[in-house]
PDB file of C-alpha atoms in Angstrom:
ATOM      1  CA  UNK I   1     -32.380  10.169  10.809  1.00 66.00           C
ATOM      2  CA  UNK I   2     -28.796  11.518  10.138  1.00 78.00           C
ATOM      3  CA  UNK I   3     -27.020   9.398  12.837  1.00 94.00           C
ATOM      4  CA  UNK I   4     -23.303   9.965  12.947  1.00 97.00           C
ATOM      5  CA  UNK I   5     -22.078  12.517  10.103  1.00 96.00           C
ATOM      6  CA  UNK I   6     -18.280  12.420   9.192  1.00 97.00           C
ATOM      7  CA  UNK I   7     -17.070  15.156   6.534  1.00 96.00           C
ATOM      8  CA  UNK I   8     -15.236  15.326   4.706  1.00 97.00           C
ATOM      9  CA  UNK I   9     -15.408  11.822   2.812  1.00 96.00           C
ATOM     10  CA  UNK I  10     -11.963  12.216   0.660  1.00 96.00           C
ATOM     11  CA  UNK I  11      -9.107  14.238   1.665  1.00 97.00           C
ATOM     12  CA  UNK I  12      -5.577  14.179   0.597  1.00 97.00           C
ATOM     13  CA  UNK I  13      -2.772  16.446   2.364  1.00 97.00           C
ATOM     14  CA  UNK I  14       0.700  16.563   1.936  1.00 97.00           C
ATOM     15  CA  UNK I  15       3.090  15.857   4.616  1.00 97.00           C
ATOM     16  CA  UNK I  16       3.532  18.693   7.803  1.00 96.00           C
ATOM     17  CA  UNK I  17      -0.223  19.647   6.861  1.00 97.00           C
ATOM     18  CA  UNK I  18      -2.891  20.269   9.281  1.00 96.00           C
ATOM     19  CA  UNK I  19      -6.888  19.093   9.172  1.00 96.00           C
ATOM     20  CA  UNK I  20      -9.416  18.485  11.003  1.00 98.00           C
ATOM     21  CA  UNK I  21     -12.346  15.667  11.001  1.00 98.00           C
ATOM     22  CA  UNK I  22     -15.846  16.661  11.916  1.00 98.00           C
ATOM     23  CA  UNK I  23     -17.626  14.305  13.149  1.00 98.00           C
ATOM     24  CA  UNK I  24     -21.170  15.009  14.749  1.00 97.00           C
ATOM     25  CA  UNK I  25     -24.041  12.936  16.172  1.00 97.00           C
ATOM     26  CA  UNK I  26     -27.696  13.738  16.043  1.00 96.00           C
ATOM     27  CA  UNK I  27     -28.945  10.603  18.648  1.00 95.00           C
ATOM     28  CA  UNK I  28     -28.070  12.649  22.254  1.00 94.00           C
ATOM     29  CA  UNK I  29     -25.045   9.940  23.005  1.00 95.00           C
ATOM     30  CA  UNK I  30     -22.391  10.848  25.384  1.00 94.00           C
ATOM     31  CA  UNK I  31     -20.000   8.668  23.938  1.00 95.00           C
ATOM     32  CA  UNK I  32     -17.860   8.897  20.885  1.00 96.00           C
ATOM     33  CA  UNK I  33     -15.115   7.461  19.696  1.00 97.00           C
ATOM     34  CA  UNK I  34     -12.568   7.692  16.570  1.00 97.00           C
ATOM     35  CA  UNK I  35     -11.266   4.736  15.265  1.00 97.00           C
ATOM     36  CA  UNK I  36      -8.470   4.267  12.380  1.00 97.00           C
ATOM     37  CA  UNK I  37      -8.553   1.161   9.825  1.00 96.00           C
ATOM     38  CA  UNK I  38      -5.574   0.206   7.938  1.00 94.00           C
ATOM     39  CA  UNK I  39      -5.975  -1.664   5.440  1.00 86.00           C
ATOM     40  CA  UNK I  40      -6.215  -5.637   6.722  1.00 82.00           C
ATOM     41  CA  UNK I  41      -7.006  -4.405   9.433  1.00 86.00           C
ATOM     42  CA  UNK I  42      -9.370  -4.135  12.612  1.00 90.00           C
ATOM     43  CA  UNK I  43     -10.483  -0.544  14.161  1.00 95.00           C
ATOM     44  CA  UNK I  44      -7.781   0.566  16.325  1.00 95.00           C
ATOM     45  CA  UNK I  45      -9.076   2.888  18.692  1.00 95.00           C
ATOM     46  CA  UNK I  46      -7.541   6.965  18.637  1.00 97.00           C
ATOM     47  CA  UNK I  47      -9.533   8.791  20.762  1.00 97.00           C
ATOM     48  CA  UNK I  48     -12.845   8.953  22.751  1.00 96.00           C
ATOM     49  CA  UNK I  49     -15.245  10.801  24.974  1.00 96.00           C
ATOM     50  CA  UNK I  50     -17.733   9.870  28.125  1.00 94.00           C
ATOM     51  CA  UNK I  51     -19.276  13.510  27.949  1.00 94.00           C
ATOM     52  CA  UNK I  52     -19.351  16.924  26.954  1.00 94.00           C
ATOM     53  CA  UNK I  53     -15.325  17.945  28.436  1.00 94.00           C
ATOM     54  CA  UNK I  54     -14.092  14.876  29.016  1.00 95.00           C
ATOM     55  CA  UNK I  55     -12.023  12.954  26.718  1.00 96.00           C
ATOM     56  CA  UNK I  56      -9.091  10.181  26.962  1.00 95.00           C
ATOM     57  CA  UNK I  57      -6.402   8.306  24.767  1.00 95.00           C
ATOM     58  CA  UNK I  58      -7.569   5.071  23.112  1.00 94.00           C
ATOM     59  CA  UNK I  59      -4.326   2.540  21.812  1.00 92.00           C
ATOM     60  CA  UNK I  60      -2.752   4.977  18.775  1.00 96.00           C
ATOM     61  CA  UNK I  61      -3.449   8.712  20.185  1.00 97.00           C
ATOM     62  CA  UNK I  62       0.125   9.907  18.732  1.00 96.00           C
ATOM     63  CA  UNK I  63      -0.117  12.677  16.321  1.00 96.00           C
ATOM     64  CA  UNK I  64      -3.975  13.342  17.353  1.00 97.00           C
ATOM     65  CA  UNK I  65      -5.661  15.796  19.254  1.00 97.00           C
ATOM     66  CA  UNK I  66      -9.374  15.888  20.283  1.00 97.00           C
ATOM     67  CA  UNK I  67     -11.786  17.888  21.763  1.00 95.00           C
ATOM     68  CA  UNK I  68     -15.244  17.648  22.735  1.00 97.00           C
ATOM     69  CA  UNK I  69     -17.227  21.017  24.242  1.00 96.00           C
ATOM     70  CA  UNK I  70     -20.355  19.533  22.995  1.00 96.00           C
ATOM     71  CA  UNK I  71     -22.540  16.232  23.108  1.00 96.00           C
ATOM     72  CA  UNK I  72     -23.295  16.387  19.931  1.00 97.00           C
ATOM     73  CA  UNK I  73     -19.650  17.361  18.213  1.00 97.00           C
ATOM     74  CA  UNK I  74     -16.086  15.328  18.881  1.00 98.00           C
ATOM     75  CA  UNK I  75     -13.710  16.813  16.122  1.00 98.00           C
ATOM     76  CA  UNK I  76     -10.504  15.307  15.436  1.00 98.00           C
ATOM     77  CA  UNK I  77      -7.563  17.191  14.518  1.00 97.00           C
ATOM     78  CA  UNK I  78      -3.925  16.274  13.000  1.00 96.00           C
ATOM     79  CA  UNK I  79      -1.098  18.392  13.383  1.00 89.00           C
ATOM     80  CA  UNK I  80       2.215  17.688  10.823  1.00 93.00           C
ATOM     81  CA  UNK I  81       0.171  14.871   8.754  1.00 96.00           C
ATOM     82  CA  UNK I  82       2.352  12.081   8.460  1.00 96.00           C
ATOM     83  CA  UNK I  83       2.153   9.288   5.713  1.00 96.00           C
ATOM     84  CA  UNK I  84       1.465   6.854   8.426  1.00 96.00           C
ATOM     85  CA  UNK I  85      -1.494   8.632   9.163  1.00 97.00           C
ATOM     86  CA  UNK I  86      -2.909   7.229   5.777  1.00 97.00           C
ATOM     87  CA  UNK I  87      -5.660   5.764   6.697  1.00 97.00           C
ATOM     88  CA  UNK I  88      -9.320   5.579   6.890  1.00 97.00           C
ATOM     89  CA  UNK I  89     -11.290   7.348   9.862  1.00 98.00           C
ATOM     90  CA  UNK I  90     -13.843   6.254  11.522  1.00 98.00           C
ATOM     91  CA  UNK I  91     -16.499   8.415  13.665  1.00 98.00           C
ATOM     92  CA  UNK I  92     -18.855   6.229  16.243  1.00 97.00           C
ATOM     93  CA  UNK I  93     -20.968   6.896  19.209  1.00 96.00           C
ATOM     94  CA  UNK I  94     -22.935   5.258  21.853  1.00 94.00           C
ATOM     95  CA  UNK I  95     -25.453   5.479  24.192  1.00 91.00           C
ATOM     96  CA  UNK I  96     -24.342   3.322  26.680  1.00 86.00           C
ATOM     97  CA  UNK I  97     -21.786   1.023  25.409  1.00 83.00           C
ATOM     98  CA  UNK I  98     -21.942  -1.721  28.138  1.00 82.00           C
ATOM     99  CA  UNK I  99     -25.777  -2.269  26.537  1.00 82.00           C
ATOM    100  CA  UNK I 100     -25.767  -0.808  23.681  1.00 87.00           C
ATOM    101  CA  UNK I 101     -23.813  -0.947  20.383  1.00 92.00           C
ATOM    102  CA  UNK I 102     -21.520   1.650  18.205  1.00 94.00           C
ATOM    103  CA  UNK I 103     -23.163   3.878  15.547  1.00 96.00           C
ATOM    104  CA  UNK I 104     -20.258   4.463  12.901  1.00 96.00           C
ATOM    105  CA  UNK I 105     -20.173   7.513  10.691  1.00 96.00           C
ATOM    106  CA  UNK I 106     -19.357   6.285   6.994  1.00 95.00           C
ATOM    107  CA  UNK I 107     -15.771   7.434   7.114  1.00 96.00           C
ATOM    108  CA  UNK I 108     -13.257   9.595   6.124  1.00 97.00           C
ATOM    109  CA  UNK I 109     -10.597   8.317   3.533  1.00 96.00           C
ATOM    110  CA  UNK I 110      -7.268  10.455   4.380  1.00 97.00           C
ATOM    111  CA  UNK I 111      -4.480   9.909   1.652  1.00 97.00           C
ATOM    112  CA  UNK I 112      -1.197  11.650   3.717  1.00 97.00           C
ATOM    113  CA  UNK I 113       1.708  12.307   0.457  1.00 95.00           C
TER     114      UNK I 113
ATOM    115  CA  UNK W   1      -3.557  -5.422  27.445  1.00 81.00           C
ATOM    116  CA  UNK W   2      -6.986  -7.066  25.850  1.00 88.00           C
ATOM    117  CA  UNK W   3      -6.497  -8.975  23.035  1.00 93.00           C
ATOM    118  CA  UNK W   4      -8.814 -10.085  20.186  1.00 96.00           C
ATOM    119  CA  UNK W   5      -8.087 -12.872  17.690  1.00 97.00           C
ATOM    120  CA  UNK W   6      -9.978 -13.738  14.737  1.00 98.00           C
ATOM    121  CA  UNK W   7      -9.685 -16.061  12.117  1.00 97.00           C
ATOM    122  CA  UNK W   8      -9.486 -16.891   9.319  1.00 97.00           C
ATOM    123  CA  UNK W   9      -8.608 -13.812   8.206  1.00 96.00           C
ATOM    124  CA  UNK W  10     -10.016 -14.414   5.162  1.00 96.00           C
ATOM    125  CA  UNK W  11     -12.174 -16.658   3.683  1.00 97.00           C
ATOM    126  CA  UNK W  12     -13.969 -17.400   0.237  1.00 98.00           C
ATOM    127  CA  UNK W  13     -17.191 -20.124  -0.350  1.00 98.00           C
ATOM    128  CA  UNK W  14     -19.621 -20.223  -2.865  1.00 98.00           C
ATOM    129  CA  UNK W  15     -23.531 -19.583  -2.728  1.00 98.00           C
ATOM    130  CA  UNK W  16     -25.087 -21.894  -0.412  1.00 98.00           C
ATOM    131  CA  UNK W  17     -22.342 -23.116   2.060  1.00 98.00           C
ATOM    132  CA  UNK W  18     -22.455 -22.484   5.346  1.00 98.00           C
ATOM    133  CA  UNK W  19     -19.582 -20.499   6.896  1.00 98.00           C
ATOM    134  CA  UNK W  20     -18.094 -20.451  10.527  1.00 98.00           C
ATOM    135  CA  UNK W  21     -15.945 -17.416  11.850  1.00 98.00           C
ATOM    136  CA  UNK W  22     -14.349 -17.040  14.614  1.00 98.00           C
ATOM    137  CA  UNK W  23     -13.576 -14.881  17.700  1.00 98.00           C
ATOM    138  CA  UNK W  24     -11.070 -15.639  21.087  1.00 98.00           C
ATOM    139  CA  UNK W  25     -10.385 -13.098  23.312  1.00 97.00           C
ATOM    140  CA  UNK W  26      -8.904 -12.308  26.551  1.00 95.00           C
ATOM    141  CA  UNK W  27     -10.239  -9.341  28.560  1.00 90.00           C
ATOM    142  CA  UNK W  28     -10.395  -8.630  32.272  1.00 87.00           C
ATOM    143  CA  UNK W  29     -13.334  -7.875  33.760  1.00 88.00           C
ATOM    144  CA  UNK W  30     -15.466  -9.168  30.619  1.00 91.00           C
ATOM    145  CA  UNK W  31     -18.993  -7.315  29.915  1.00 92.00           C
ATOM    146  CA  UNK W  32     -19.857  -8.172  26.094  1.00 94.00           C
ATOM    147  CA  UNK W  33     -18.944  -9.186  22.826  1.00 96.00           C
ATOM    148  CA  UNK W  34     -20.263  -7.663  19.612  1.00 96.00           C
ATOM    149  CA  UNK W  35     -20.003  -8.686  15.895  1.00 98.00           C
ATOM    150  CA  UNK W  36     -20.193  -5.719  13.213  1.00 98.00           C
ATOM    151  CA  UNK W  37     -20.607  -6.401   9.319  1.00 97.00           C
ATOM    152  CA  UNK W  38     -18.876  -4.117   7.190  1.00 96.00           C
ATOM    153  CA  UNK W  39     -19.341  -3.808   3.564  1.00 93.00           C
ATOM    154  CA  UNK W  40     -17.950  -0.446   1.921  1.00 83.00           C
ATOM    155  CA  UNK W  41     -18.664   1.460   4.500  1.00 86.00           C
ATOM    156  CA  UNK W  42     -19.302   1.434   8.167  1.00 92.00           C
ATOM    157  CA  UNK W  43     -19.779  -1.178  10.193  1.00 95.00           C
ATOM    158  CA  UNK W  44     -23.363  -2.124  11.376  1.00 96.00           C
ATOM    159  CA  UNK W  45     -23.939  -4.136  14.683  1.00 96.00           C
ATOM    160  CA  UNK W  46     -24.865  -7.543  14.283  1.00 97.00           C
ATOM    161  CA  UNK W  47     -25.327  -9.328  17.604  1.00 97.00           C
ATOM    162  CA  UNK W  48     -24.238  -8.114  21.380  1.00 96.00           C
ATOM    163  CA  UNK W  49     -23.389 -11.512  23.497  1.00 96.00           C
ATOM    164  CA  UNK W  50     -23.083 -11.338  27.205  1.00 93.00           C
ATOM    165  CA  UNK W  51     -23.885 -15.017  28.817  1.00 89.00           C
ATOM    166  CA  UNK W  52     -21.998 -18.211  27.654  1.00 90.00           C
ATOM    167  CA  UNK W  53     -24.345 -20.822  26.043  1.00 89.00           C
ATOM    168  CA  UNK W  54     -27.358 -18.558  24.290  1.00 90.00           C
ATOM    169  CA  UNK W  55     -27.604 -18.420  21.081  1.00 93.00           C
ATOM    170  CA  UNK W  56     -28.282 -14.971  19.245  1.00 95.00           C
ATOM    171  CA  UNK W  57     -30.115 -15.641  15.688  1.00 96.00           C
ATOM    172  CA  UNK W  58     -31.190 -13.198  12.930  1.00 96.00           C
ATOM    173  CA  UNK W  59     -32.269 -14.860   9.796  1.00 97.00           C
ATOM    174  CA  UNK W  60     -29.205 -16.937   8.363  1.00 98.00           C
ATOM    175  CA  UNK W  61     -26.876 -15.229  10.816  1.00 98.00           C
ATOM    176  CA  UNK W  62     -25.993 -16.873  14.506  1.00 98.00           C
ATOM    177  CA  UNK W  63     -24.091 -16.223  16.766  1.00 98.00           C
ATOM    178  CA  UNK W  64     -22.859 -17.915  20.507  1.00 97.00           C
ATOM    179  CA  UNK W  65     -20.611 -17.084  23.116  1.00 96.00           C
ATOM    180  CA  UNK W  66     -18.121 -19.493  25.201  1.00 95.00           C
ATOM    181  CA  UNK W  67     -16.995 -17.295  28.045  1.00 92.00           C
ATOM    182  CA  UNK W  68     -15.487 -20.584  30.000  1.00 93.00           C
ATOM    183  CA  UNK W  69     -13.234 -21.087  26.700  1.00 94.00           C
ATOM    184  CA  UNK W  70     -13.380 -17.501  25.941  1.00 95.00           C
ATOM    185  CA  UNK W  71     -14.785 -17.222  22.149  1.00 96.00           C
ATOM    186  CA  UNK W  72     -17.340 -17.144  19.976  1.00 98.00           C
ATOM    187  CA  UNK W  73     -18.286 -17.868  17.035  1.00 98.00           C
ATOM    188  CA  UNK W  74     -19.987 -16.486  14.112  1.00 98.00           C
ATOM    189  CA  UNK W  75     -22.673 -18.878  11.733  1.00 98.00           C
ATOM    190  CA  UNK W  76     -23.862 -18.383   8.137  1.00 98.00           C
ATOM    191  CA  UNK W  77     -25.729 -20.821   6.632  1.00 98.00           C
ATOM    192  CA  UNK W  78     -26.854 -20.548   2.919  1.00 98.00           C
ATOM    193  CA  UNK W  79     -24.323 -17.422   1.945  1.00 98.00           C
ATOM    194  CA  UNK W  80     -25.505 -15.589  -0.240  1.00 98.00           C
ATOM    195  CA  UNK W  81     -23.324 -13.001  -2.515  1.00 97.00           C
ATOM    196  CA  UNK W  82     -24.389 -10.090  -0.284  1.00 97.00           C
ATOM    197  CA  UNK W  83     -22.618 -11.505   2.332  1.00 98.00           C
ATOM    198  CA  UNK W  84     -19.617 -10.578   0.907  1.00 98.00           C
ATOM    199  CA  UNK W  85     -17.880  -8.586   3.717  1.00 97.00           C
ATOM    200  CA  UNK W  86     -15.627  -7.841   6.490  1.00 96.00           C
ATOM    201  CA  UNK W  87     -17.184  -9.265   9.904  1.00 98.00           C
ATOM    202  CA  UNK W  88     -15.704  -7.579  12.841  1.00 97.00           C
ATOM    203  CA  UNK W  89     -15.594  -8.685  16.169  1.00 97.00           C
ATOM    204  CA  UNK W  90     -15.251  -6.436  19.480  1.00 96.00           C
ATOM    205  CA  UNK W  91     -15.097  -7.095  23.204  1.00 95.00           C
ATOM    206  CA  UNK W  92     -15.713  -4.704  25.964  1.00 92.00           C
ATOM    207  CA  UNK W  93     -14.617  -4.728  29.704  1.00 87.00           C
ATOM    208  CA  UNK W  94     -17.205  -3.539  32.460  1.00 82.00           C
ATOM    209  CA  UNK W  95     -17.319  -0.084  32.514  1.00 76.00           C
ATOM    210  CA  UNK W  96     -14.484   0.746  30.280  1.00 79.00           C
ATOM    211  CA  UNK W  97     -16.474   2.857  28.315  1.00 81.00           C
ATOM    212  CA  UNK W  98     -14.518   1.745  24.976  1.00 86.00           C
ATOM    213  CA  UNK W  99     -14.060  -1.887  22.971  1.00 90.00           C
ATOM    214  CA  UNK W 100     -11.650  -3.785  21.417  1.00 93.00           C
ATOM    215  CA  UNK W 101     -11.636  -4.384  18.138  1.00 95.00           C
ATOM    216  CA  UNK W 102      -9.896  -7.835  15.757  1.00 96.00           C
ATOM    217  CA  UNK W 103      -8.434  -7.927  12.743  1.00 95.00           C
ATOM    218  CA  UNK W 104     -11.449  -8.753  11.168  1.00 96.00           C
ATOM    219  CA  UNK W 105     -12.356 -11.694   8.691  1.00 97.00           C
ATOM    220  CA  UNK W 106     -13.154 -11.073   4.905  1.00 96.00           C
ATOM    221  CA  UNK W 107     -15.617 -13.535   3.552  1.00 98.00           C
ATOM    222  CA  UNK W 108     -16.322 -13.479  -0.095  1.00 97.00           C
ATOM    223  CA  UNK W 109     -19.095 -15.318  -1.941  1.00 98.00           C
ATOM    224  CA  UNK W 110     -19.117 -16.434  -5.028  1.00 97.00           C
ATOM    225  CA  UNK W 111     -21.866 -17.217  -7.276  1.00 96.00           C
TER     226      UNK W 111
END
């Protein structure tokens, strides 16, 4: 029962660096998202995916990129880390989100310096 | 632009009072409304609410949704220590795909 699997946990990169979040889901859902938490603060959503090909912005998509060209995997990647990109990252999917609820991964802590 | 508002934003009780959080929201097209619990890690679903006036009940945890005053709200009775957390609350639109998310409201317990 792996569920959603984020790696890596910790990561620390210094400013212009590039990186990229796996993020991978074991329970055949078409959708996943990534989320970003601040500290304080709700999920703010970066990115998601309906399917295999398809993804679209969620409300902070600047300085991400996504892809998705399977089910099962929905990397995110950052291009020229920034420190506002400090954060911590948060993998979910779905089967059907208007009846069922998010799985979350347990996170990536990303330390940008 | 959907909006989520919780509060308090932060809370703290000791063992064996009863807490109530709270959720407004405004969303077109309204499907559901969700709370998470988050301790360390990542959030795990607590209750889904779609129709005003039912109340959702696991244990010491309850939950009801107003959608004619647009909120809900979020009971504890008897708190415990390991109910120390962050308890998130989402909405989603019909057939948006995506939800929502507040602030959040940190509740600590104290023995």
């Amino acid at each position: 029962n792996a569920g959603v699997t984020q790696t890596p946990k910790f990561r620390i990169l210094k400013i212009g660096q590039s990186m990229t979040l796996q993020c991978a889901q074991d329970m055949n859902h078409n959708y996943m998202y990534w989320y970003r938490q601040d500290p304080g603060m709700g999920l703010k959503l970066i990115y998601y995916s309906v399917g295999a090909g398809i993804t679209d912005k969620g409300e902070v998509p600047n300085g991400y990129n996504v892809s998705r060209s399977t089910t099962e995997d929905f990397p995110l990647r950052l291009e020229l880390a920034a420190p506002s990109q400090t954060s911590v990252y948060f993998c979910a999917s779905s089967f059907s989100p208007d009846h069922s609820p998010l799985h979350f991964g347990n996170g990536t802590r990303l330390t940008v310096t | 632009e959907d909006k989520v508002v919780q509060s308090p934003l932060s809370l703290v009780v000791h063992e064996g009072d009863t807490v109530t959080l709270n959720c407004s929201y405004e969303v077109t097209n309204f499907r559901s409304l969700l709370w998470y619990k988050q301790e360390k890690k990542a959030p795990t679903f607590l209750f889904m609410l779609t129709s005003s006036g039912i109340e959702k009940k696991s244990g010491r945890l309850s939950s009801i949704l107003d959608k004619k005053e647009l909120f809900s709200i979020l009971n504890i009775t008897a708190t415990q220590t390991g109910d120390s957390a962050i308890y998130l609350c989402a909405v989603l639109r019909t057939n948006a795909g995506k939800s929502t998310f507040g602030d959040g409201t940190t509740l600590t317990v104290k023995p």
